[in-house]
């Protein structure tokens, strides 16, 4: 596909319809599972905030930030990827930021705009403010905050891990791009189709220069389809190279395995903790791979850029984050109520917890805390002029 064709493809992506498809979100989210939250800060990136919190959330629970792809929204991606089902089963909170058409005509996060990808600025700052709101409202363990996303959401995941590495214990990038190479739309399209080759040190320096953080660094999981013609699979290799350099690890995997028929490569640190992993989904095009988790439950449902591949990326990412060791048991078990006739959500589990607390947590992140003004947006966030993608 030529660069011109790639630009034409993006220009003709279907716009979101409001209130007519399961990808569309009402004010209360999809089928009541997501709730919209307002008043989370100055919101310089002009984003919307949605959340899901299981009943009777335990103290020191984890938080997963989930970023949708282009032409999607928070509610649709949640239904498609199954994250609120996982959150309810295993007892962690979800934050799902949502792009708006006034920022980007195709509702892509602006992962390539310098004003949106710098610490304390634009969309990145808005997402950070949302995290502060979740910390204020719920019993979240600051050492167990994670981020994941698809496509433009995957590229924005790269942004969040680079600009706020002190905020995250780990991240997972699906069909995304490395941080810092693209600084405008032309470069973004170039990198999607055929990214330039850079040394590991150059890529790693882009992350190191994005903040004053000196480590420990978030761990990272990278997923990409080998037949992806929207975001070239070489971007996955660049992401891996970037974060191996940040973690000061060699390019040779410590271990290789097959998971649900697909190759997984693994790198671990001196303490034996897996800090970088990659999955290649053979013959899969652009999207999030769906399948059955190890507990024989299907997570998510097929849709645009949500592909049945026989492997549940959401489940394995949650496992990589260390979130699947304990089953969440709410005080009162009840059957989920479904308003949409085509979507059947799993009933809530009632069996007791089956595993003890992990023997060790993910690597601790910096305990430096932002000032109150940071949350309010008075010190960290510049004014933001919204711009369409095309």
PDB file of N, CA, C and O in Angstrom, residues 189-217:
ATOM      1  N   UNK A 189       1.793   8.901   9.282  1.00  0.00           N
ATOM      2  CA  UNK A 189       1.403   8.021   8.181  1.00  0.00           C
ATOM      3  C   UNK A 189       2.605   7.269   7.631  1.00  0.00           C
ATOM      4  O   UNK A 189       2.509   6.087   7.279  1.00  0.00           O
ATOM      5  N   UNK A 190       3.741   7.941   7.540  1.00  0.00           N
ATOM      6  CA  UNK A 190       4.979   7.274   7.103  1.00  0.00           C
ATOM      7  C   UNK A 190       5.306   6.107   8.026  1.00  0.00           C
ATOM      8  O   UNK A 190       5.604   5.000   7.565  1.00  0.00           O
ATOM      9  N   UNK A 191       5.242   6.348   9.332  1.00  0.00           N
ATOM     10  CA  UNK A 191       5.616   5.306  10.291  1.00  0.00           C
ATOM     11  C   UNK A 191       4.617   4.165  10.303  1.00  0.00           C
ATOM     12  O   UNK A 191       4.992   3.010  10.521  1.00  0.00           O
ATOM     13  N   UNK A 192       3.347   4.469  10.083  1.00  0.00           N
ATOM     14  CA  UNK A 192       2.348   3.405  10.020  1.00  0.00           C
ATOM     15  C   UNK A 192       2.640   2.453   8.864  1.00  0.00           C
ATOM     16  O   UNK A 192       2.517   1.229   9.008  1.00  0.00           O
ATOM     17  N   UNK A 193       3.058   3.023   7.739  1.00  0.00           N
ATOM     18  CA  UNK A 193       3.277   2.196   6.553  1.00  0.00           C
ATOM     19  C   UNK A 193       4.675   1.602   6.498  1.00  0.00           C
ATOM     20  O   UNK A 193       4.862   0.411   6.268  1.00  0.00           O
ATOM     21  N   UNK A 194       5.685   2.431   6.741  1.00  0.00           N
ATOM     22  CA  UNK A 194       7.061   1.962   6.650  1.00  0.00           C
ATOM     23  C   UNK A 194       7.941   2.785   7.581  1.00  0.00           C
ATOM     24  O   UNK A 194       8.550   3.776   7.169  1.00  0.00           O
ATOM     25  N   UNK A 195       8.025   2.399   8.825  1.00  0.00           N
ATOM     26  CA  UNK A 195       8.790   3.202   9.782  1.00  0.00           C
ATOM     27  C   UNK A 195      10.274   3.181   9.466  1.00  0.00           C
ATOM     28  O   UNK A 195      10.815   2.177   9.015  1.00  0.00           O
ATOM     29  N   UNK A 196      10.963   4.297   9.697  1.00  0.00           N
ATOM     30  CA  UNK A 196      12.416   4.328   9.481  1.00  0.00           C
ATOM     31  C   UNK A 196      13.129   3.472  10.512  1.00  0.00           C
ATOM     32  O   UNK A 196      12.626   3.235  11.603  1.00  0.00           O
ATOM     33  N   UNK A 197      14.295   2.998  10.140  1.00  0.00           N
ATOM     34  CA  UNK A 197      15.077   2.164  11.053  1.00  0.00           C
ATOM     35  C   UNK A 197      15.958   3.042  11.928  1.00  0.00           C
ATOM     36  O   UNK A 197      16.636   3.952  11.446  1.00  0.00           O
ATOM     37  N   UNK A 198      15.933   2.775  13.229  1.00  0.00           N
ATOM     38  CA  UNK A 198      16.766   3.504  14.173  1.00  0.00           C
ATOM     39  C   UNK A 198      17.443   2.506  15.106  1.00  0.00           C
ATOM     40  O   UNK A 198      16.935   1.406  15.335  1.00  0.00           O
ATOM     41  N   UNK A 199      18.552   2.904  15.652  1.00  0.00           N
ATOM     42  CA  UNK A 199      19.247   2.047  16.605  1.00  0.00           C
ATOM     43  C   UNK A 199      18.451   1.959  17.896  1.00  0.00           C
ATOM     44  O   UNK A 199      17.618   2.819  18.201  1.00  0.00           O
ATOM     45  N   UNK A 200      18.735   0.924  18.670  1.00  0.00           N
ATOM     46  CA  UNK A 200      18.063   0.755  19.958  1.00  0.00           C
ATOM     47  C   UNK A 200      18.348   1.951  20.868  1.00  0.00           C
ATOM     48  O   UNK A 200      17.452   2.415  21.595  1.00  0.00           O
ATOM     49  N   UNK A 201      19.560   2.456  20.829  1.00  0.00           N
ATOM     50  CA  UNK A 201      19.912   3.574  21.708  1.00  0.00           C
ATOM     51  C   UNK A 201      19.122   4.830  21.360  1.00  0.00           C
ATOM     52  O   UNK A 201      18.652   5.549  22.256  1.00  0.00           O
ATOM     53  N   UNK A 202      18.966   5.104  20.067  1.00  0.00           N
ATOM     54  CA  UNK A 202      18.184   6.267  19.644  1.00  0.00           C
ATOM     55  C   UNK A 202      16.737   6.128  20.101  1.00  0.00           C
ATOM     56  O   UNK A 202      16.140   7.078  20.630  1.00  0.00           O
ATOM     57  N   UNK A 203      16.171   4.940  19.917  1.00  0.00           N
ATOM     58  CA  UNK A 203      14.793   4.710  20.340  1.00  0.00           C
ATOM     59  C   UNK A 203      14.657   4.818  21.851  1.00  0.00           C
ATOM     60  O   UNK A 203      13.695   5.412  22.365  1.00  0.00           O
ATOM     61  N   UNK A 204      15.600   4.242  22.572  1.00  0.00           N
ATOM     62  CA  UNK A 204      15.553   4.307  24.027  1.00  0.00           C
ATOM     63  C   UNK A 204      15.698   5.726  24.543  1.00  0.00           C
ATOM     64  O   UNK A 204      15.045   6.110  25.526  1.00  0.00           O
ATOM     65  N   UNK A 205      16.532   6.523  23.888  1.00  0.00           N
ATOM     66  CA  UNK A 205      16.724   7.908  24.311  1.00  0.00           C
ATOM     67  C   UNK A 205      15.439   8.720  24.197  1.00  0.00           C
ATOM     68  O   UNK A 205      15.204   9.636  24.991  1.00  0.00           O
ATOM     69  N   UNK A 206      14.611   8.401  23.217  1.00  0.00           N
ATOM     70  CA  UNK A 206      13.341   9.107  23.074  1.00  0.00           C
ATOM     71  C   UNK A 206      12.485   8.936  24.329  1.00  0.00           C
ATOM     72  O   UNK A 206      11.825   9.881  24.777  1.00  0.00           O
ATOM     73  N   UNK A 207      12.491   7.742  24.902  1.00  0.00           N
ATOM     74  CA  UNK A 207      11.744   7.492  26.138  1.00  0.00           C
ATOM     75  C   UNK A 207      12.422   8.180  27.318  1.00  0.00           C
ATOM     76  O   UNK A 207      11.764   8.848  28.131  1.00  0.00           O
ATOM     77  N   UNK A 208      13.721   8.027  27.430  1.00  0.00           N
ATOM     78  CA  UNK A 208      14.436   8.592  28.575  1.00  0.00           C
ATOM     79  C   UNK A 208      14.334  10.118  28.637  1.00  0.00           C
ATOM     80  O   UNK A 208      14.337  10.703  29.724  1.00  0.00           O
ATOM     81  N   UNK A 209      14.231  10.766  27.485  1.00  0.00           N
ATOM     82  CA  UNK A 209      14.166  12.230  27.448  1.00  0.00           C
ATOM     83  C   UNK A 209      12.755  12.771  27.651  1.00  0.00           C
ATOM     84  O   UNK A 209      12.571  13.980  27.772  1.00  0.00           O
ATOM     85  N   UNK A 210      11.761  11.883  27.672  1.00  0.00           N
ATOM     86  CA  UNK A 210      10.368  12.330  27.783  1.00  0.00           C
ATOM     87  C   UNK A 210       9.987  12.735  29.201  1.00  0.00           C
ATOM     88  O   UNK A 210       8.940  13.348  29.413  1.00  0.00           O
ATOM     89  N   UNK A 211      10.807  12.370  30.179  1.00  0.00           N
ATOM     90  CA  UNK A 211      10.546  12.732  31.576  1.00  0.00           C
ATOM     91  C   UNK A 211      11.869  12.752  32.320  1.00  0.00           C
ATOM     92  O   UNK A 211      12.916  12.413  31.759  1.00  0.00           O
ATOM     93  N   UNK A 212      11.801  13.109  33.592  1.00  0.00           N
ATOM     94  CA  UNK A 212      12.987  13.101  34.447  1.00  0.00           C
ATOM     95  C   UNK A 212      13.133  11.780  35.193  1.00  0.00           C
ATOM     96  O   UNK A 212      14.005  11.646  36.052  1.00  0.00           O
ATOM     97  N   UNK A 213      12.303  10.814  34.846  1.00  0.00           N
ATOM     98  CA  UNK A 213      12.287   9.530  35.554  1.00  0.00           C
ATOM     99  C   UNK A 213      13.590   8.760  35.326  1.00  0.00           C
ATOM    100  O   UNK A 213      14.131   8.735  34.222  1.00  0.00           O
ATOM    101  N   UNK A 214      14.083   8.132  36.372  1.00  0.00           N
ATOM    102  CA  UNK A 214      15.320   7.356  36.292  1.00  0.00           C
ATOM    103  C   UNK A 214      15.088   5.872  36.575  1.00  0.00           C
ATOM    104  O   UNK A 214      16.044   5.111  36.657  1.00  0.00           O
ATOM    105  N   UNK A 215      13.860   5.465  36.730  1.00  0.00           N
ATOM    106  CA  UNK A 215      13.562   4.059  36.943  1.00  0.00           C
ATOM    107  C   UNK A 215      13.124   3.756  38.348  1.00  0.00           C
ATOM    108  O   UNK A 215      13.255   4.615  39.223  1.00  0.00           O
ATOM    109  N   UNK A 216      12.599   2.558  38.600  1.00  0.00           N
ATOM    110  CA  UNK A 216      12.412   1.464  37.654  1.00  0.00           C
ATOM    111  C   UNK A 216      11.377   1.796  36.576  1.00  0.00           C
ATOM    112  O   UNK A 216      10.501   2.633  36.787  1.00  0.00           O
ATOM    113  N   UNK A 217      11.494   1.108  35.439  1.00  0.00           N
ATOM    114  CA  UNK A 217      10.664   1.382  34.277  1.00  0.00           C
ATOM    115  C   UNK A 217       9.500   0.399  34.197  1.00  0.00           C
ATOM    116  O   UNK A 217       9.589  -0.730  34.680  1.00  0.00           O
TER     117      UNK A 217
END
